[in-house]
Amino acid sequence: MKGLSFIDLQEQILQGQAGHYTSREESGVQTALIEAAKGELGLWHKTIQLPGILVDHLKIDAPGPIVIQTLEHMPSAVNLSFTLQGSSESVFEDLAHPIRNDQQKHNLLYLANAAGHHTLKPGRHIENIHIAFQPEYFRNMTGTDEATFAGLKDSMEKKRSALFTPDHGLIDLRIQQTLSDICNCVMTGSIKRLYLEAKLMELLALQVDALGSTTRAQDPAENELFREIKAYLTAHYLEEITLNSVCRHFGINEFKLKRGFQQHFRTSVIRYLTSLRMQQARQLLESGQCTIQQVTDLLNYSHANHFSIAFKKYFGIVPSQISRVKKVY
């Protein structure tokens, strides 16, 4: 793209010439955050590093395509890749074909050589989460499960990059919730490290289960339809959406909508909408941007008590406890 590049902007931030950079370490967990804007380019980049694991959460606002070069000296790793918004194409020197990373898709791969580049396609909002396990950590974590990871471990032994499966999976509600738990963890000290390690193991299990289902699955046209339905719900979840309105919008019947959404995302349309609304409510309350009454109105609840009941059913605490929970952790 024209003007200041992504890499140039990162360098200026780290040198204190632009944006904002913070970093802290506690009990073996290193967290760093970069935030900056330059012209039409906006950047938010958070990393969480534990022994043997790196979590990389990237958000970019840009009017045109961006190319990110991968450093040649980066060590080999088992990589969990999740594209939440936007799309990209990754080219690695020792993989025969480019990897397409489409919105709301994920995959698992081993990279013996990370040298290559990533082209982020045009679009205002781009967001992805990338998790890298050091090979030795991954071997110890997966133990003796040779059947599930046989192909991947064989590639690791031969130091040959490979995908776990050629087909990307759709990000279902379980994966989305676990990613949120990892990236928004508010715990501190040794409990934080324990929590993150447990959640990362859970995420790997969910991803492998979802990718296994993908290999048994589905008509590509139906995959695309339900990906579009999920994107529509994600964009309009604050509106008064009904099953009938979704069916009319996509020209399908209610039976196909309910069955297909459950098969693809392991949850119902209603539970998915509830999850989006409750996560947004918690984020607004934790940030102090809104009062309980304002969130009640935003989510179209008729009374604050009704919202509090729904919130407690979802999170196990009432909205007024949010500030107290933050102080405990």
XYZ file of C-alpha atoms in Angstrom:
329
model
C 0.000 0.000 0.000
C 1.070 3.599 -0.433
C 2.622 5.621 2.377
C 3.826 4.124 5.637
C 3.987 0.312 5.611
C 2.861 -2.047 8.356
C 6.457 -2.985 9.245
C 7.597 0.666 9.202
C 4.785 1.591 11.583
C 5.677 -1.220 13.988
C 9.315 -0.121 14.003
C 8.373 3.492 14.737
C 6.159 2.367 17.636
C 8.882 0.214 19.181
C 11.338 3.122 18.874
C 8.888 5.440 20.631
C 8.283 7.573 17.532
C 4.617 6.690 17.003
C 1.671 5.068 18.729
C 1.809 3.280 22.051
C 3.710 0.196 23.237
C 3.352 -1.539 26.616
C 4.837 -4.743 27.974
C 4.727 -6.619 31.269
C 5.785 -9.979 32.692
C 4.357 -11.948 35.599
C 4.834 -15.561 36.652
C 6.226 -16.629 33.285
C 3.556 -14.870 31.185
C 4.817 -12.009 28.995
C 2.139 -9.700 27.566
C 2.797 -6.912 25.054
C 0.456 -4.507 23.274
C 1.034 -2.199 20.307
C -1.573 0.413 19.343
C -1.121 2.997 16.622
C -2.705 4.892 13.753
C -0.984 6.609 10.841
C -3.033 8.106 8.047
C -5.547 5.465 6.975
C -3.634 2.625 8.629
C -4.661 1.486 12.123
C -2.908 -1.227 14.112
C -3.716 -3.172 17.310
C -1.325 -6.029 18.059
C -1.310 -8.048 21.291
C 1.009 -10.936 22.124
C 0.876 -13.321 25.076
C 3.963 -15.471 25.556
C 4.229 -18.482 27.848
C 7.022 -21.067 27.997
C 6.703 -22.956 24.705
C 3.688 -20.960 23.432
C 3.084 -17.644 21.646
C -0.404 -16.143 21.197
C -0.542 -13.426 18.539
C -3.744 -11.343 18.189
C -3.704 -8.836 15.322
C -6.266 -6.231 14.226
C -5.671 -3.927 11.261
C -7.779 -1.196 9.672
C -6.532 -0.481 6.162
C -8.029 0.691 2.861
C -5.929 -1.612 0.689
C -3.883 -4.831 0.714
C -0.932 -5.235 3.096
C 1.994 -7.631 2.725
C 3.676 -8.880 5.909
C 7.025 -10.602 5.510
C 7.769 -13.515 7.844
C 11.261 -13.445 9.316
C 13.488 -16.278 8.105
C 15.013 -16.912 11.528
C 11.663 -17.669 13.190
C 11.816 -21.156 14.763
C 9.739 -24.101 13.592
C 6.353 -24.408 15.302
C 2.938 -26.046 15.290
C 0.550 -23.252 14.365
C -3.142 -22.768 15.119
C -4.547 -20.141 12.757
C -7.919 -18.371 13.141
C -9.219 -15.690 10.749
C -12.001 -13.731 12.466
C -12.441 -10.867 9.989
C -11.130 -10.224 6.490
C -9.107 -12.683 4.442
C -5.493 -13.316 3.533
C -3.177 -15.565 1.576
C -0.011 -17.063 3.080
C 2.948 -18.241 1.014
C 5.722 -20.275 2.664
C 8.933 -21.296 0.940
C 8.628 -25.000 1.728
C 4.896 -25.424 1.030
C 3.944 -26.186 -2.556
C 0.743 -24.132 -2.595
C -0.436 -20.868 -1.010
C -2.793 -21.126 1.964
C -6.047 -19.168 1.757
C -7.276 -17.857 5.091
C -10.922 -16.877 4.696
C -13.102 -15.093 7.235
C -14.407 -17.297 10.070
C -12.115 -20.188 9.049
C -9.293 -21.957 10.899
C -6.611 -24.580 10.379
C -3.665 -26.303 12.028
C -0.242 -26.710 10.442
C 3.385 -27.447 11.190
C 5.949 -25.020 9.769
C 9.520 -26.260 9.635
C 10.522 -23.043 7.891
C 8.443 -19.925 8.510
C 10.089 -17.873 5.751
C 7.444 -16.420 3.450
C 4.851 -13.663 3.348
C 1.189 -12.985 4.111
C -0.987 -10.819 1.880
C -3.928 -9.302 3.751
C -6.685 -8.705 1.205
C -8.372 -5.287 0.782
C -10.950 -4.534 3.451
C -11.353 -2.030 6.241
C -11.203 -4.513 9.111
C -8.821 -7.447 9.433
C -8.516 -9.596 12.554
C -6.747 -12.881 13.124
C -5.385 -14.922 16.010
C -2.311 -17.073 15.554
C -0.999 -19.485 18.204
C 2.411 -21.142 17.900
C 3.525 -24.165 19.951
C 7.195 -25.083 20.058
C 7.535 -28.649 18.661
C 8.855 -30.153 21.901
C 6.065 -28.544 23.934
C 3.489 -29.841 21.440
C 4.890 -33.388 21.622
C 4.754 -33.372 25.418
C 1.254 -31.863 25.465
C -0.255 -34.371 23.024
C 1.547 -37.302 24.651
C 0.908 -40.728 23.184
C -2.030 -39.769 20.942
C -0.336 -41.095 17.827
C -3.555 -41.771 15.907
C -4.852 -38.184 15.856
C -1.533 -36.454 15.241
C 0.348 -39.184 13.350
C 0.648 -37.215 10.096
C 1.643 -34.002 11.837
C 4.236 -35.692 14.055
C 5.688 -37.514 11.054
C 6.139 -34.138 9.334
C 7.772 -32.778 12.481
C 10.243 -35.677 12.571
C 11.110 -35.103 8.909
C 11.159 -31.295 9.394
C 8.709 -30.895 6.532
C 5.931 -28.301 6.680
C 2.403 -29.694 6.387
C -1.271 -28.919 7.014
C -3.233 -31.050 9.479
C -5.990 -31.213 6.843
C -6.284 -29.529 3.419
C -9.766 -28.239 4.305
C -10.174 -25.284 6.640
C -12.809 -25.577 9.361
C -15.493 -23.059 10.272
C -15.029 -21.270 13.603
C -17.878 -22.551 15.766
C -19.197 -21.025 18.983
C -17.052 -23.232 21.233
C -13.859 -22.151 19.477
C -14.946 -18.512 19.410
C -15.690 -18.545 23.146
C -12.360 -20.197 24.003
C -10.434 -17.683 21.881
C -12.211 -14.894 23.770
C -11.353 -16.501 27.124
C -7.665 -16.649 26.157
C -7.336 -13.173 24.673
C -9.380 -11.427 27.383
C -8.066 -13.263 30.445
C -8.122 -10.939 33.482
C -6.448 -13.292 35.951
C -3.035 -12.505 37.394
C -0.025 -14.294 38.813
C 0.500 -18.041 38.622
C -3.260 -18.624 38.254
C -3.162 -16.776 34.929
C -0.500 -19.081 33.514
C -2.383 -22.180 34.685
C -5.642 -20.864 33.212
C -4.092 -19.959 29.852
C -2.311 -23.299 29.482
C -5.565 -25.155 30.205
C -7.523 -22.999 27.754
C -4.906 -23.418 25.017
C -5.072 -27.195 25.406
C -8.871 -26.976 25.251
C -8.628 -24.857 22.093
C -6.382 -27.411 20.386
C -8.849 -30.202 21.232
C -11.798 -28.188 19.908
C -9.942 -27.307 16.728
C -8.900 -30.883 15.990
C -12.461 -32.081 16.645
C -13.851 -29.422 14.288
C -11.303 -30.200 11.567
C -12.100 -33.897 11.882
C -15.758 -33.065 11.265
C -14.785 -30.952 8.264
C -13.064 -33.882 6.585
C -16.331 -35.853 6.827
C -18.443 -32.907 5.770
C -20.254 -30.951 3.640
C -21.244 -29.527 0.358
C -19.005 -26.471 -0.358
C -22.052 -24.412 -1.379
C -23.742 -25.199 1.933
C -20.545 -24.370 3.816
C -20.511 -20.967 2.140
C -24.215 -20.386 2.853
C -23.841 -20.993 6.577
C -20.639 -18.979 6.742
C -22.647 -16.079 5.274
C -25.479 -16.668 7.747
C -23.047 -16.568 10.658
C -21.440 -13.382 9.307
C -24.908 -11.824 8.960
C -25.786 -12.668 12.568
C -22.426 -11.307 13.744
C -23.049 -8.013 11.939
C -26.681 -7.570 13.060
C -26.852 -9.199 16.506
C -27.928 -5.966 18.223
C -31.034 -5.816 16.029
C -34.275 -7.710 16.671
C -33.423 -10.834 14.678
C -35.827 -13.796 14.507
C -35.507 -17.192 12.869
C -38.163 -16.124 10.361
C -36.301 -12.944 9.425
C -33.076 -14.901 8.834
C -34.944 -17.473 6.730
C -36.503 -14.728 4.603
C -33.156 -12.986 4.144
C -31.430 -16.147 2.861
C -34.402 -17.812 1.163
C -34.357 -21.034 3.201
C -36.835 -22.728 5.525
C -36.563 -22.831 9.310
C -35.771 -26.552 9.459
C -32.742 -26.143 7.180
C -31.565 -23.075 9.098
C -31.764 -24.735 12.516
C -30.317 -28.088 11.460
C -27.565 -26.621 9.259
C -26.428 -24.038 11.802
C -26.246 -26.696 14.515
C -24.250 -29.045 12.257
C -21.769 -26.373 11.190
C -21.241 -24.485 14.453
C -22.277 -26.922 17.220
C -24.803 -24.441 18.593
C -28.208 -22.981 17.758
C -28.910 -19.616 16.129
C -30.491 -18.337 19.346
C -27.585 -19.446 21.549
C -25.118 -17.875 19.116
C -26.972 -14.536 19.205
C -27.152 -14.722 23.005
C -23.405 -15.333 23.177
C -22.631 -12.309 20.987
C -24.934 -10.076 23.015
C -23.668 -11.232 26.412
C -20.009 -10.906 25.393
C -20.667 -7.375 24.131
C -22.543 -6.529 27.328
C -19.675 -7.734 29.509
C -17.101 -5.847 27.446
C -19.074 -2.595 27.731
C -19.572 -3.008 31.485
C -15.937 -3.944 32.159
C -14.667 -0.984 30.149
C -17.004 1.420 31.949
C -18.398 2.647 28.626
C -22.025 1.944 29.589
C -24.217 1.634 32.656
C -26.368 -1.447 33.242
C -29.429 0.479 32.062
C -27.672 1.598 28.869
C -26.662 -1.992 28.087
C -30.223 -3.117 28.832
C -31.528 -0.634 26.260
C -28.827 -1.517 23.714
C -29.741 -5.214 23.845
C -33.479 -4.445 23.618
C -34.433 -5.885 27.013
C -37.677 -4.430 28.379
C -36.314 -4.142 31.929
C -32.894 -4.174 33.615
C -34.004 -7.117 35.776
C -34.628 -9.221 32.658
C -31.140 -8.376 31.395
C -29.594 -9.206 34.798
C -31.300 -12.616 34.843
C -30.025 -13.425 31.331
C -26.532 -12.168 32.209
C -26.377 -14.292 35.368
C -27.610 -17.359 33.488
C -24.796 -16.904 30.954
C -21.860 -15.845 33.180
C -22.915 -17.028 36.650
C -22.727 -13.496 38.108
C -24.998 -10.457 37.936
C -23.868 -7.354 35.996
C -23.274 -5.323 39.173
C -20.579 -7.823 40.224
C -18.377 -7.127 37.190
C -16.311 -4.397 38.847
C -15.838 -6.498 41.981
C -14.677 -9.506 39.934
C -12.062 -7.334 38.210
C -10.713 -6.202 41.589
C -10.386 -9.793 42.840
C -8.220 -10.761 39.863
